[in-house]
Coordinates of C-alpha atoms in Angstrom, one line a residue:
X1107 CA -18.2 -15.9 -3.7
X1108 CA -17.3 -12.7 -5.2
X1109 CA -13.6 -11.9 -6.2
X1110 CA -11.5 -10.0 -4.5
X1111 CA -10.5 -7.2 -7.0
X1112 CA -6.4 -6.9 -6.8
X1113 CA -5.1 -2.8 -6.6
X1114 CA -4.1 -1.3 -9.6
X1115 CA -1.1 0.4 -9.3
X1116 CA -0.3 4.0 -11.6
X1117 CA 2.7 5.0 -12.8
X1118 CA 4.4 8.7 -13.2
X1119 CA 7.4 9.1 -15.0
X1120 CA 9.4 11.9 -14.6
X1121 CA 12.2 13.0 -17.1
X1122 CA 14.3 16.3 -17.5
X1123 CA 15.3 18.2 -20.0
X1124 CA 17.7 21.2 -21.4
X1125 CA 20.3 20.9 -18.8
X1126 CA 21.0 18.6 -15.6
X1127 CA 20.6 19.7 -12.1
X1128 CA 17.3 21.0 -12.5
X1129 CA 15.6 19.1 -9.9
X1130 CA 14.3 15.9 -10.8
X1131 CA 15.1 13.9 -7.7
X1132 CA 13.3 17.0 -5.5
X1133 CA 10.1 17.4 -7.2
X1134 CA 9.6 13.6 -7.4
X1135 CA 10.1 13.3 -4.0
X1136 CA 7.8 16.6 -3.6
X1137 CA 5.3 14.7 -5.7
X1138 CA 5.3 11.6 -3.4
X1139 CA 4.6 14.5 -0.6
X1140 CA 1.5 15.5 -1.8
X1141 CA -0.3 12.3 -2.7
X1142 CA 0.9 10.9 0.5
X1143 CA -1.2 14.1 2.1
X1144 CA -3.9 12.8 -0.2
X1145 CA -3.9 9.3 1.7
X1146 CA -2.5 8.0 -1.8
X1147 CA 0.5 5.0 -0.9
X1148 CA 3.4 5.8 -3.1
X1149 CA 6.7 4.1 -3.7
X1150 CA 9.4 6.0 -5.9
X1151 CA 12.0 4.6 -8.8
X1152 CA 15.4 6.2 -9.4
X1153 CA 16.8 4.9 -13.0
X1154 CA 20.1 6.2 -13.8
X1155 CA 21.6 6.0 -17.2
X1156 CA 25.2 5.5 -16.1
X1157 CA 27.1 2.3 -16.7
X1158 CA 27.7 1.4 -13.0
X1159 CA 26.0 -1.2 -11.2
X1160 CA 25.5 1.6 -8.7
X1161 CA 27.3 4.4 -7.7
X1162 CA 29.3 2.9 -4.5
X1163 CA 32.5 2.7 -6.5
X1164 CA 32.3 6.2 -8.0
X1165 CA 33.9 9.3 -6.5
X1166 CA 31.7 11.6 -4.3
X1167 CA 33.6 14.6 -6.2
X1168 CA 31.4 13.4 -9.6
X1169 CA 28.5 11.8 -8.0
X1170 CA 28.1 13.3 -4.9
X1171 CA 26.8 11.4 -2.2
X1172 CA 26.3 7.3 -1.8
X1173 CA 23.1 7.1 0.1
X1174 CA 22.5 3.6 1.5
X1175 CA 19.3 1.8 2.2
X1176 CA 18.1 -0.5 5.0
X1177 CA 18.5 -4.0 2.9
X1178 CA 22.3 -2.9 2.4
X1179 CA 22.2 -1.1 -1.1
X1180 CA 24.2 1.7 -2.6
X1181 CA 22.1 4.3 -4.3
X1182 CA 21.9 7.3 -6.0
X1183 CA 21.5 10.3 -3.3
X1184 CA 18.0 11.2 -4.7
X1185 CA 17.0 7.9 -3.0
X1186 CA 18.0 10.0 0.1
X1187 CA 15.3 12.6 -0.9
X1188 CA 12.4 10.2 -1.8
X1189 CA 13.2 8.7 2.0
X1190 CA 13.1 12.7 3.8
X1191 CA 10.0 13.3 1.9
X1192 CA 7.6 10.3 2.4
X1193 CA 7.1 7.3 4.5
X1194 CA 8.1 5.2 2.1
X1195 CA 11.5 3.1 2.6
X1196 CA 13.6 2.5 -0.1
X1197 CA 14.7 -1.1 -1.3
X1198 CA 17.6 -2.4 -4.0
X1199 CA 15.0 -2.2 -6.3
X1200 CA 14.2 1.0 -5.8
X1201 CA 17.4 2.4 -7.6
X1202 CA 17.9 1.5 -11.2
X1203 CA 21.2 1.5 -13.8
X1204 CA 22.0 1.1 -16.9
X1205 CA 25.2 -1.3 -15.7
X1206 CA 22.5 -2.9 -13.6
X1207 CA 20.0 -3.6 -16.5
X1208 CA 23.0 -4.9 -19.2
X1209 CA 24.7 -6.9 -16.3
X1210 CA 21.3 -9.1 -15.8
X1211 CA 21.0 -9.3 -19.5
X1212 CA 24.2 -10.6 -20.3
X1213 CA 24.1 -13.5 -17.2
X1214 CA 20.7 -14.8 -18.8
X1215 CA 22.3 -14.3 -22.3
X1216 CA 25.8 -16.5 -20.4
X1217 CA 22.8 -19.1 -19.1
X1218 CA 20.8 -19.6 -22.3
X1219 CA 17.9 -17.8 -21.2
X1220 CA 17.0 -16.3 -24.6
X1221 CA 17.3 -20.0 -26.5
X1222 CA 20.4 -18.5 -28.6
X1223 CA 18.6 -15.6 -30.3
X1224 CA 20.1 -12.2 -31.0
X1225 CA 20.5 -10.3 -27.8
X1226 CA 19.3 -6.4 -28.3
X1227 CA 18.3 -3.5 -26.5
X1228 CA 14.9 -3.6 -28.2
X1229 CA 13.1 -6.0 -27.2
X1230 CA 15.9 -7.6 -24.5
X1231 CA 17.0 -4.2 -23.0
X1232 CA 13.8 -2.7 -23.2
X1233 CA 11.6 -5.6 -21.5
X1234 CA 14.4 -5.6 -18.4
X1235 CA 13.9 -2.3 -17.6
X1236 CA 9.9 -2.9 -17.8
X1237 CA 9.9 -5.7 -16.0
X1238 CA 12.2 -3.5 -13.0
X1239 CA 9.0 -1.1 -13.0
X1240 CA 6.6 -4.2 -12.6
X1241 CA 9.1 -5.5 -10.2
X1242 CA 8.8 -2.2 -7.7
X1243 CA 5.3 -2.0 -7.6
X1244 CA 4.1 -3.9 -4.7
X1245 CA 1.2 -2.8 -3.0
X1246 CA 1.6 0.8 -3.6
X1247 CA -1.1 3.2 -5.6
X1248 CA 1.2 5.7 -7.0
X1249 CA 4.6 4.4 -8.6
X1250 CA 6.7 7.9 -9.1
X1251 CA 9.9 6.7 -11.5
X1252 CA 12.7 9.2 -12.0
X1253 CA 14.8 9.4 -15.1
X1254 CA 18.3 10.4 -14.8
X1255 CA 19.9 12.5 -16.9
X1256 CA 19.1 14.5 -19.7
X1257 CA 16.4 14.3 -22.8
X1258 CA 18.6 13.8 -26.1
X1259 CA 21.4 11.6 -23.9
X1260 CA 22.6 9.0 -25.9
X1261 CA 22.9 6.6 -22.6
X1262 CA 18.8 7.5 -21.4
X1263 CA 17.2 6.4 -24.8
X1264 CA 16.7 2.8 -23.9
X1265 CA 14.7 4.0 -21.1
X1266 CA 12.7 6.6 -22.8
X1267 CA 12.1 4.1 -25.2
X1268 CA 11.3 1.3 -22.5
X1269 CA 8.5 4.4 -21.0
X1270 CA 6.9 4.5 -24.3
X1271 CA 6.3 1.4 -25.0
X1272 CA 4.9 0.8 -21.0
X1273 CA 2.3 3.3 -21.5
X1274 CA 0.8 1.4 -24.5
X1275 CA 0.7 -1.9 -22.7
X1276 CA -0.3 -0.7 -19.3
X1277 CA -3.0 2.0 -20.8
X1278 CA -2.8 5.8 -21.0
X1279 CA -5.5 6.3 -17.9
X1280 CA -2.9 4.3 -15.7
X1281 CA 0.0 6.3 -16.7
X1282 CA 1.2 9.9 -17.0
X1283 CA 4.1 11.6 -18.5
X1284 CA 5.6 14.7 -15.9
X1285 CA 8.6 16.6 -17.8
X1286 CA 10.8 19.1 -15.7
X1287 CA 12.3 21.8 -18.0
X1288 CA 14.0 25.0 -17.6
X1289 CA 12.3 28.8 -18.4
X1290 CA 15.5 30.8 -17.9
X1291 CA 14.6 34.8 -17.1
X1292 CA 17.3 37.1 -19.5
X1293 CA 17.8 39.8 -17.4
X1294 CA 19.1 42.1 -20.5
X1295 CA 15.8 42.2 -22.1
X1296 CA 13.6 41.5 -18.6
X1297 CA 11.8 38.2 -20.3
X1298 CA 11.3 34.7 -19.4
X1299 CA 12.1 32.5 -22.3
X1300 CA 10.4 29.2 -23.1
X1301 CA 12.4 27.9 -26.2
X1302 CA 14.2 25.8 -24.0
X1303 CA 11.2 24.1 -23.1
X1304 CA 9.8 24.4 -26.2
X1305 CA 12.7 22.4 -27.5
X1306 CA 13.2 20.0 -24.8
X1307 CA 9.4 18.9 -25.4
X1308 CA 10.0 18.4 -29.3
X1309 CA 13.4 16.3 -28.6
X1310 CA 10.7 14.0 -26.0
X1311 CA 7.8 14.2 -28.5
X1312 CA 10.4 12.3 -31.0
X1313 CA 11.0 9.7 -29.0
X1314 CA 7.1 9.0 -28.9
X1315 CA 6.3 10.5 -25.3
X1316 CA 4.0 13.6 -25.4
X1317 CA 4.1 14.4 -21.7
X1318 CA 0.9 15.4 -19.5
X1319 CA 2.4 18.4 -17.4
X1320 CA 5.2 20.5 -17.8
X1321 CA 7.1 21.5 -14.7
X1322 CA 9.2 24.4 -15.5
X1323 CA 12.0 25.8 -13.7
X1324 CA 12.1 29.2 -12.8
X1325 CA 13.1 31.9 -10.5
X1326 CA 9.8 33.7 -10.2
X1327 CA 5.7 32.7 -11.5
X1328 CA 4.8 32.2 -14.6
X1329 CA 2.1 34.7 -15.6
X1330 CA -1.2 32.9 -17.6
X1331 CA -0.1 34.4 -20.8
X1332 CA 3.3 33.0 -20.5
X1333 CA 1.8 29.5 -19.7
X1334 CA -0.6 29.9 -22.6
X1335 CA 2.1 30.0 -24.7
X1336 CA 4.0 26.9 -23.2
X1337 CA 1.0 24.9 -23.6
X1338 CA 0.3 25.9 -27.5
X1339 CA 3.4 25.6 -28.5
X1340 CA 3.9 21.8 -26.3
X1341 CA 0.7 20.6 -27.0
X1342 CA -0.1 20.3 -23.1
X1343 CA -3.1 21.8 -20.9
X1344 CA -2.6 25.3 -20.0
X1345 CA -3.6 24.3 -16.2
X1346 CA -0.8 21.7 -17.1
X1347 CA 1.9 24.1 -17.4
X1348 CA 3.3 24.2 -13.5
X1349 CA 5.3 26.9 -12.1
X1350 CA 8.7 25.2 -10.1
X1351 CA 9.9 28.2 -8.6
X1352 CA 13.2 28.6 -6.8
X1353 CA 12.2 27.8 -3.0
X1354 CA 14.1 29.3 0.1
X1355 CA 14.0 25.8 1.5
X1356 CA 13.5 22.7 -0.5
X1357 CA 11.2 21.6 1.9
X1358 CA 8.7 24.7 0.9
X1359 CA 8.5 22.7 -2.6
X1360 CA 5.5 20.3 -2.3
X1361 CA 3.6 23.8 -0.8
X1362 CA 4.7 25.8 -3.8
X1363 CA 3.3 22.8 -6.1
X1364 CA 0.5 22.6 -4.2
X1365 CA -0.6 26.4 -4.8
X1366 CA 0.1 25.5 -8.6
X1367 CA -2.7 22.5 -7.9
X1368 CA -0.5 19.8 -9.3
X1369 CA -1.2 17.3 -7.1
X1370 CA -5.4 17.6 -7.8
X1371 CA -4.4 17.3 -11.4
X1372 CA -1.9 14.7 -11.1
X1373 CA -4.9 12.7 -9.3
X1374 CA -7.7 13.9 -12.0
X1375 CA -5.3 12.8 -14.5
X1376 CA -4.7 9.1 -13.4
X1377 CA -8.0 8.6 -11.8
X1378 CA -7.6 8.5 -8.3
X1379 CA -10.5 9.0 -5.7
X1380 CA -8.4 11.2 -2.8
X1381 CA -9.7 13.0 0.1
X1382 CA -8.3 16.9 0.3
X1383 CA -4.5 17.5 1.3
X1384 CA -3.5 18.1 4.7
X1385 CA -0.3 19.6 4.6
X1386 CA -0.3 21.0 8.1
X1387 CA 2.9 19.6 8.8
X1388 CA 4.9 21.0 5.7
X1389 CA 3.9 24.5 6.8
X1390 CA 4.9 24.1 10.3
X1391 CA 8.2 22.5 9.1
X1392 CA 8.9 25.5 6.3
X1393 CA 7.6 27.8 9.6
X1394 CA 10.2 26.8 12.0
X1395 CA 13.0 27.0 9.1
X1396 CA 12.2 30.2 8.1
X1397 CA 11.3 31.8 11.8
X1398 CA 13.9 30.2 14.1
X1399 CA 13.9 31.0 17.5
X1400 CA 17.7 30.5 18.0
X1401 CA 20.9 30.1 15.7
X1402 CA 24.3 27.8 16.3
X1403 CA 27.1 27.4 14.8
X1404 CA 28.5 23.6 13.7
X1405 CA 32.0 22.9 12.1
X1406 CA 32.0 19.7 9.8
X1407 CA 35.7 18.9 9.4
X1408 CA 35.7 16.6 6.2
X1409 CA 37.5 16.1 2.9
X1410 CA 34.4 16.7 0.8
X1411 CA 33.8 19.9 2.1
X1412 CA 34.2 21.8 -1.6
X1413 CA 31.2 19.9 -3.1
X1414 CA 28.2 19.6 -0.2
X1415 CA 26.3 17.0 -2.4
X1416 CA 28.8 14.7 -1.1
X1417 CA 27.5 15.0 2.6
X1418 CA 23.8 15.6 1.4
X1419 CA 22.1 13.3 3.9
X1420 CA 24.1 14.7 6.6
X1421 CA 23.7 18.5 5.7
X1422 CA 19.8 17.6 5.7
X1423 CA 20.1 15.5 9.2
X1424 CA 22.0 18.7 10.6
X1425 CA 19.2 21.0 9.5
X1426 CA 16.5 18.7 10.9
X1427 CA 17.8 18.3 14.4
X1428 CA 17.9 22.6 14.1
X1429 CA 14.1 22.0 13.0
X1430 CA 13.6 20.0 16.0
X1431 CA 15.5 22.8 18.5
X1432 CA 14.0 25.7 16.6
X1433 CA 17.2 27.1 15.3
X1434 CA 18.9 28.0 12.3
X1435 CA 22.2 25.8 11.8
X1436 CA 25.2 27.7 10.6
X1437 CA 27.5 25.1 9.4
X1438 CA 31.3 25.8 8.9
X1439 CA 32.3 23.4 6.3
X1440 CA 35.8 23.2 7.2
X1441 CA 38.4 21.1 4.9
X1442 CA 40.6 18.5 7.1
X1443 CA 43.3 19.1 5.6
X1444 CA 43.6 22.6 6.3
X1445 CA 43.2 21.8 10.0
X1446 CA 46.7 20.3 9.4
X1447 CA 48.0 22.9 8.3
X1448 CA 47.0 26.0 10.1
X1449 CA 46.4 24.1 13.5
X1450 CA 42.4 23.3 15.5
X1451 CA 42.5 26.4 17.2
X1452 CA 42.6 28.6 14.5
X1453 CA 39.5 27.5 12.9
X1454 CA 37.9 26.4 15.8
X1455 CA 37.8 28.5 18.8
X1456 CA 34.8 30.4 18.1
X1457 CA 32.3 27.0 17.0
X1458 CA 29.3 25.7 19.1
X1459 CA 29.4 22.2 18.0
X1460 CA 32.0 19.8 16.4
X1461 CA 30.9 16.8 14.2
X1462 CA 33.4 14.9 12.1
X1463 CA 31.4 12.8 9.2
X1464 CA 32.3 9.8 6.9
X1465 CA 34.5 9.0 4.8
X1466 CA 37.5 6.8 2.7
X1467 CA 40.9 7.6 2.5
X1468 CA 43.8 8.6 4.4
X1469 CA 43.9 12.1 2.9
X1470 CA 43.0 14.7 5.7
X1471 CA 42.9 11.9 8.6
X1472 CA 45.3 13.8 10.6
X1473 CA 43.0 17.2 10.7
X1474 CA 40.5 15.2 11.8
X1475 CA 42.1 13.5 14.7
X1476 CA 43.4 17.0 15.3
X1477 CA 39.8 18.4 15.7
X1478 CA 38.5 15.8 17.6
X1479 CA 41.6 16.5 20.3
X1480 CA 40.2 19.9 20.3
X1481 CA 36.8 19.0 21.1
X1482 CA 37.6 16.4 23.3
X1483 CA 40.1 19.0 25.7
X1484 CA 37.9 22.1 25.1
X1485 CA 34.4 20.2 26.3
X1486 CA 32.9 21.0 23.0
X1487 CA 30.2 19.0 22.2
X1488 CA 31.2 16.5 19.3
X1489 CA 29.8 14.2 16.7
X1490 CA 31.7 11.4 14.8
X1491 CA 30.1 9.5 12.2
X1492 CA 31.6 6.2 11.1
X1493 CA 35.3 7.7 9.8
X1494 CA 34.7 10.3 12.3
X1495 CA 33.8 7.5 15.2
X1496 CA 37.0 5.9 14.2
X1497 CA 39.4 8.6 14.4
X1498 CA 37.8 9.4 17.4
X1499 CA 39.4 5.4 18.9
X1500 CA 42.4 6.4 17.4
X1501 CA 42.5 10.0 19.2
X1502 CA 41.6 8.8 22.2
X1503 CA 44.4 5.4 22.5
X1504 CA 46.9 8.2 21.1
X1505 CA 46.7 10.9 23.9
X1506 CA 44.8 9.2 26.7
X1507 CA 45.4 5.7 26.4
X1508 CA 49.2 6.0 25.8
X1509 CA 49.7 4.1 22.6
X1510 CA 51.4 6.6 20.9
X1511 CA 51.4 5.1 17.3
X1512 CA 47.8 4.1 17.9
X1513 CA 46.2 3.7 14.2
X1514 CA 43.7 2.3 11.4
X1515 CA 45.5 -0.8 9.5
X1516 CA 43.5 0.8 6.7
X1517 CA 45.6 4.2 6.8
X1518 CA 48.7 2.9 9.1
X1519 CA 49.2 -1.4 7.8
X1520 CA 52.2 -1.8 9.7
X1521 CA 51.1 0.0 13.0
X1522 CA 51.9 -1.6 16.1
X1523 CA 48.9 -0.4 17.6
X1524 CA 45.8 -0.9 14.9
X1525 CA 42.6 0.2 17.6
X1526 CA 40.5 0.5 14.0
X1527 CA 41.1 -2.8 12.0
X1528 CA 39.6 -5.4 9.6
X1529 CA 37.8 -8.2 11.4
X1530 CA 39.3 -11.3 10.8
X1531 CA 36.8 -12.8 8.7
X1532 CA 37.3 -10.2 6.1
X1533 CA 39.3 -9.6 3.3
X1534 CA 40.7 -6.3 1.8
X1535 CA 40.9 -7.9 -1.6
X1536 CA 38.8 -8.6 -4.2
X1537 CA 35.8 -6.5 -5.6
X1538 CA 35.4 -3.1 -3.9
X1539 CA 32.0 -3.0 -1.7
X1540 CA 32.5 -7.2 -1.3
X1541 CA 33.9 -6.8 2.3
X1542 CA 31.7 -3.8 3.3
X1543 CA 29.3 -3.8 6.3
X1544 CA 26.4 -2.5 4.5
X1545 CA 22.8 -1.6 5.7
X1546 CA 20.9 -1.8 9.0
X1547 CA 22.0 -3.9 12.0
X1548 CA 21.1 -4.0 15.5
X1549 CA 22.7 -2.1 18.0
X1550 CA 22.0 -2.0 22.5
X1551 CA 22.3 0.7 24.6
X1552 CA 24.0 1.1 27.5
X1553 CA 21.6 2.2 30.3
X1554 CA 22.4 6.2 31.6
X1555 CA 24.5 6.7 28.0
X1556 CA 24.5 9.8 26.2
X1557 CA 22.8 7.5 23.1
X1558 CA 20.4 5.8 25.4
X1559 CA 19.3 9.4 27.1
X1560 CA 19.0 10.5 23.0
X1561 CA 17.0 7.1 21.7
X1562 CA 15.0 6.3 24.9
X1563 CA 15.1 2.8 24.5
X1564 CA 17.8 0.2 24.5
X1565 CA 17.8 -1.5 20.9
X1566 CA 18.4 0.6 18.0
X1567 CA 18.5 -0.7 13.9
X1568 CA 21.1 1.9 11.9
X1569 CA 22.4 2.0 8.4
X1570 CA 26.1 0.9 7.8
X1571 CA 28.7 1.5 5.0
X1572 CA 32.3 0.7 5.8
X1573 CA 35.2 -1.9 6.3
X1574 CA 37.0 -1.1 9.2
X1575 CA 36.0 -2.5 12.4
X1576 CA 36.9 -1.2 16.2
X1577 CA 39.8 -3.9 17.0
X1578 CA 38.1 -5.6 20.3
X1579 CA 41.9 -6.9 21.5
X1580 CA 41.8 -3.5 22.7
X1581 CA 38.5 -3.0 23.9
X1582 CA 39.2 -3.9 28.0
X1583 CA 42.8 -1.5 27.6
X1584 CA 40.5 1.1 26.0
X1585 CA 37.8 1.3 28.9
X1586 CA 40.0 1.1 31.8
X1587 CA 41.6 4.2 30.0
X1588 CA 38.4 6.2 30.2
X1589 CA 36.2 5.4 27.3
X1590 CA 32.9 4.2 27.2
X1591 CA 31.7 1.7 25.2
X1592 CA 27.9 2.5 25.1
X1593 CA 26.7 0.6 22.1
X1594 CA 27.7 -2.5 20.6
X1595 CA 26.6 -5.4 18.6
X1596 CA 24.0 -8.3 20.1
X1597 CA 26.5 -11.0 20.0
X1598 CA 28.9 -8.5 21.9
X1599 CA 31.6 -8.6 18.8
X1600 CA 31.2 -5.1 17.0
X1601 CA 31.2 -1.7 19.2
X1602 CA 28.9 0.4 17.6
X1603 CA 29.0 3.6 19.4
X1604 CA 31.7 5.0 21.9
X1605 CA 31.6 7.7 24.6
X1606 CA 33.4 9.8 26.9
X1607 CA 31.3 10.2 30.1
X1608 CA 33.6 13.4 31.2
X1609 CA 32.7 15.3 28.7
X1610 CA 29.3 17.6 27.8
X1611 CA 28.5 15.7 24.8
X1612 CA 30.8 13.6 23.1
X1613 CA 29.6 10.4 21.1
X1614 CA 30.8 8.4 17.9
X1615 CA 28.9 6.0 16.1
X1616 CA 30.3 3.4 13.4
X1617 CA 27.0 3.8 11.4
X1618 CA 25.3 6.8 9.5
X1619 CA 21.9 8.3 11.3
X1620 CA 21.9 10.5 9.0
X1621 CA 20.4 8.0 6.6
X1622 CA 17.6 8.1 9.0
X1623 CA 16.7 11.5 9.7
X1624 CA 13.6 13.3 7.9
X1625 CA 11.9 16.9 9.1
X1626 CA 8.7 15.2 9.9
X1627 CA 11.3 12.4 12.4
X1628 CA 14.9 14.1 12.9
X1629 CA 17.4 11.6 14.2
X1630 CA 17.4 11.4 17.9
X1631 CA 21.4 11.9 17.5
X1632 CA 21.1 15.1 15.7
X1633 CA 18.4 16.5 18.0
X1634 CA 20.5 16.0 21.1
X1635 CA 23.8 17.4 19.2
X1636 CA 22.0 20.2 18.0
X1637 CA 20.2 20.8 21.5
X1638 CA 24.0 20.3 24.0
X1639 CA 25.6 22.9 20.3
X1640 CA 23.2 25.3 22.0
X1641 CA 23.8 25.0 25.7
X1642 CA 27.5 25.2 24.8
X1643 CA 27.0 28.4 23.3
X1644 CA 25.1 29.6 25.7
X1645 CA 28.1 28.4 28.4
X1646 CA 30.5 30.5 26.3
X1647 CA 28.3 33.9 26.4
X1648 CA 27.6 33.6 29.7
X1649 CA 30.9 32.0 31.5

């Protein structure tokens, strides 16, 4: 009998050099767009050069978002990207650190895995970061793995060097070598300049990696002459040389590639039989962006307002349920704590929709139990996610259910009333993310709810990331007041999403759709806010 031949997975690796912020996470995820067109299965690697185990400790301010994953991991927002862009769903292992990689060297070091030899980074470091790539690959075609941060950072070397030495063992057919620099235009002399790139690819060629395409940065085309020069002077293929033009959407990237043909080379390249593209669905997606039929205007009262990429996922979810109404969303990114200062109605009076998203802290809680008040009186259609679900309880026992002093125990311990609260299984202490909820869990629907009406089916499976529980003692005093409990937990202990049936629209949910959302499949959630946004608006015009 013959043998069954196993796949052979490829590998791209994709670094970035002259300055961060260039785009990495986007045009892998753009890359895993195109060869998903092609019928090509890809699965995509983040590896981060920062000394975390993973970002879920580190300030949103600094890292921006904390995108989570279905098997309960903390990752780096671009894993948020990969998910928007293809069909494939992200795992622990899909996100890579530096803290990550030392941590599991130094417990096999502790255990006398290495029979009392010298621990390095070359070959101990090195060979743990290889064997994460080996680890990821499953049954996938295409493995896309990002690099975080910069060429010539001291903390990426050990994974340049771990690249390098991949390609030699694994062969140079089954691997290629993408490298996303900067062309910057100088508007005082009215030229596009490529010593950036020229020296980004010298700092990379050092290290041993000569890479296979250039993907360079720019604000307008590069003209053949121009990318004659790139490739000369980097020792790539002119037709290797890839225009990334600045995009009106980022979800016009994988078309702009496309044009450049980088995907047909990418698969030339690494010798993969493909059929042609169909990217009928990007265009129509890019289409209804860029020709809405309709426009609305959402407030997001947070505390993270000043730096977006900490709500990411959610500014992406908002635009997707606009995709699926055929409007542009306006959002008013409106900090909490100014609500508390200047008063609801001031900022709010002239909004279609209200949605109140995530968050830690105490800082700003009182603006956002503020807005929700607003919402609630003024039959404006709201939206709170997890923090935002919460304050929503604590609004609601405050000024309907009559207890006045009604609280979190996270931002109010002594509270006589705590309607948010740890369950009694956990414990506060200890290491930070050890008593968190974290990743997907089941969730029913009550029949004739605004969340059943929005899923159409009665069990759901979201993504989770918090502590704080709704506190069940007060879940019959909580009802008879008015509220509706419209989701909860399988066993009946955890209420999952709450309602107000006199109301338009207004729903919390103690988990984060937005994790879930994509252009191609925008959350059901987000559709139906986006959709009751516009009615509201069109109530206001017209009544």
């Amino acid at each position: 009998m013959e043998e069954k031949k196993t796949k052979e997975t490829k590998y791209i690796f994709i670094t970035g050099g002259v300055l961060s912020s260039l785009g990495k996470g986007l045009a892998s995820a753009s890359i895993g767009a195109l060869l998903e067109a092609r019928g090509v299965k890809v699965t995509i690697q983040k590896l981060d050069p920062y000394i975390n185990v993973d970002p879920g400790t580190m300030n949103p301010f600094q890292h921006g978002e904390v995108f989570v994953t279905d098997d309960g991991a903390e990752t780096d927002l671009d894993i948020g990207h990969y998910e928007r862009f293809t069909s494939a769903k992200m795992r622990k292992i899909n996100n890579v650190t530096t803290g990550g990689i030392y941590y599991s060297v130094i417990q096999k070091e502790r255990r006398g895995d290495y029979l009392g030899g010298t621990v390095q980074v070359i070959p101990h470091i090195t060979d743990e970061i290889k064997d994460r790539f080996i680890t990821v690959k499953g049954d996938y075609d295409v493995v896309i793995c990002e690099i975080g941060g910069t060429v010539g950072d001291i903390e990426g070397l050990p994974f340049l060097e771990a690249i390098r030495q991949f390609r030699l063992e694994m062969g140079r057919r089954n691997i290629i070598h993408i490298h996303l620099t900067l062309v910057p235009y100088i508007k005082s002399s009215d030229e596009l300049k490529t010593k950036p790139t020229q020296h980004s690819v010298r700092e990379l060629r050092e290290i041993g990696i000569q890479p296979d395409i250039l993907l360079c940065r720019t604000d307008r085309f590069l003209s053949p002459d121009l990318k004659k020069k790139i490739a000369l002077f980097c020792s790539v293929d002119k037709d290797c040389v890839i225009t990334a033009r600045d995009v009106e959407t980022i979800y016009e990237l994988p078309l702009t590639l496309h044009q450049e043909g980088l995907d047909k080379i990418i698969v030339d390249l690494l010798g993969l039989p493909t059929k042609e593209p169909n990217l009928t669905m990007w265009e129509r997606i890019v289409e209804k962006i860029k020709s809405p039929q309709t426009s609305v205007v959402i407030s997001v009262v947070g505390k993270y307002v000043n730096l977006k990429e900490s709500y990411k996922s959610l500014n992406e979810a908002i635009i997707h349920g606009g995709i699926e109404n055929n409007a542009t969303v306006n959002i008013d990114w409106i900090d909490a704590e100014e609500i508390e200062r200047r008063g609801p109605e001031t900022l709010l009076s002239n909004v279609d929709g209200i949605l109140i998203p995530g968050g830690f802290g105490r800082r700003g809680i009182e603006g956002k139990i503020s807005a929700i008040q607003y919402a609630r009186e003024n039959k404006i259609p709201f939206f709170g996610i997890c923090l935002g679900m919460q304050c929503a309880v604590i609004e609601f026992a405050r000024n309907v259910g009559n207890l006045k002093e009604a609280n979190s125990s996270e931002f109010a311990p002594d509270t006589p009333h705590p309607v948010i609260d740890l369950l009694s299984d956990q414990d506060a202490k200890g290491d930070k993310g050890g008593t968190m909820r974290l990743g997907a869990y089941p969730c029913q629907l009550k029949k004739n709810s605004f969340a059943y009406k929005a899923y159409g089916k009665r069990e759901i499976y979201e993504r989770h990331r918090h502590r704080y529980e709704f506190n069940n003692k007060y879940r019959l005093q909580m009802e008879e007041a008015g509220l509706s409990i419209s989701g909860i937990s399988p066993d009946g202990n955890l209420v999952e999403i709450i309602e107000i049936e006199d109301h338009p629209w207004f729903i919390g949910g103690q988990f984060h759709p937005e994790f879930k959302s994509s252009p191609m499949n925008p959350h059901p959630l987000f559709r139906e806010f986006i959709k009751m946004a516009i009615e509201n608006r069109d109530r206001r015009r017209t009544g």
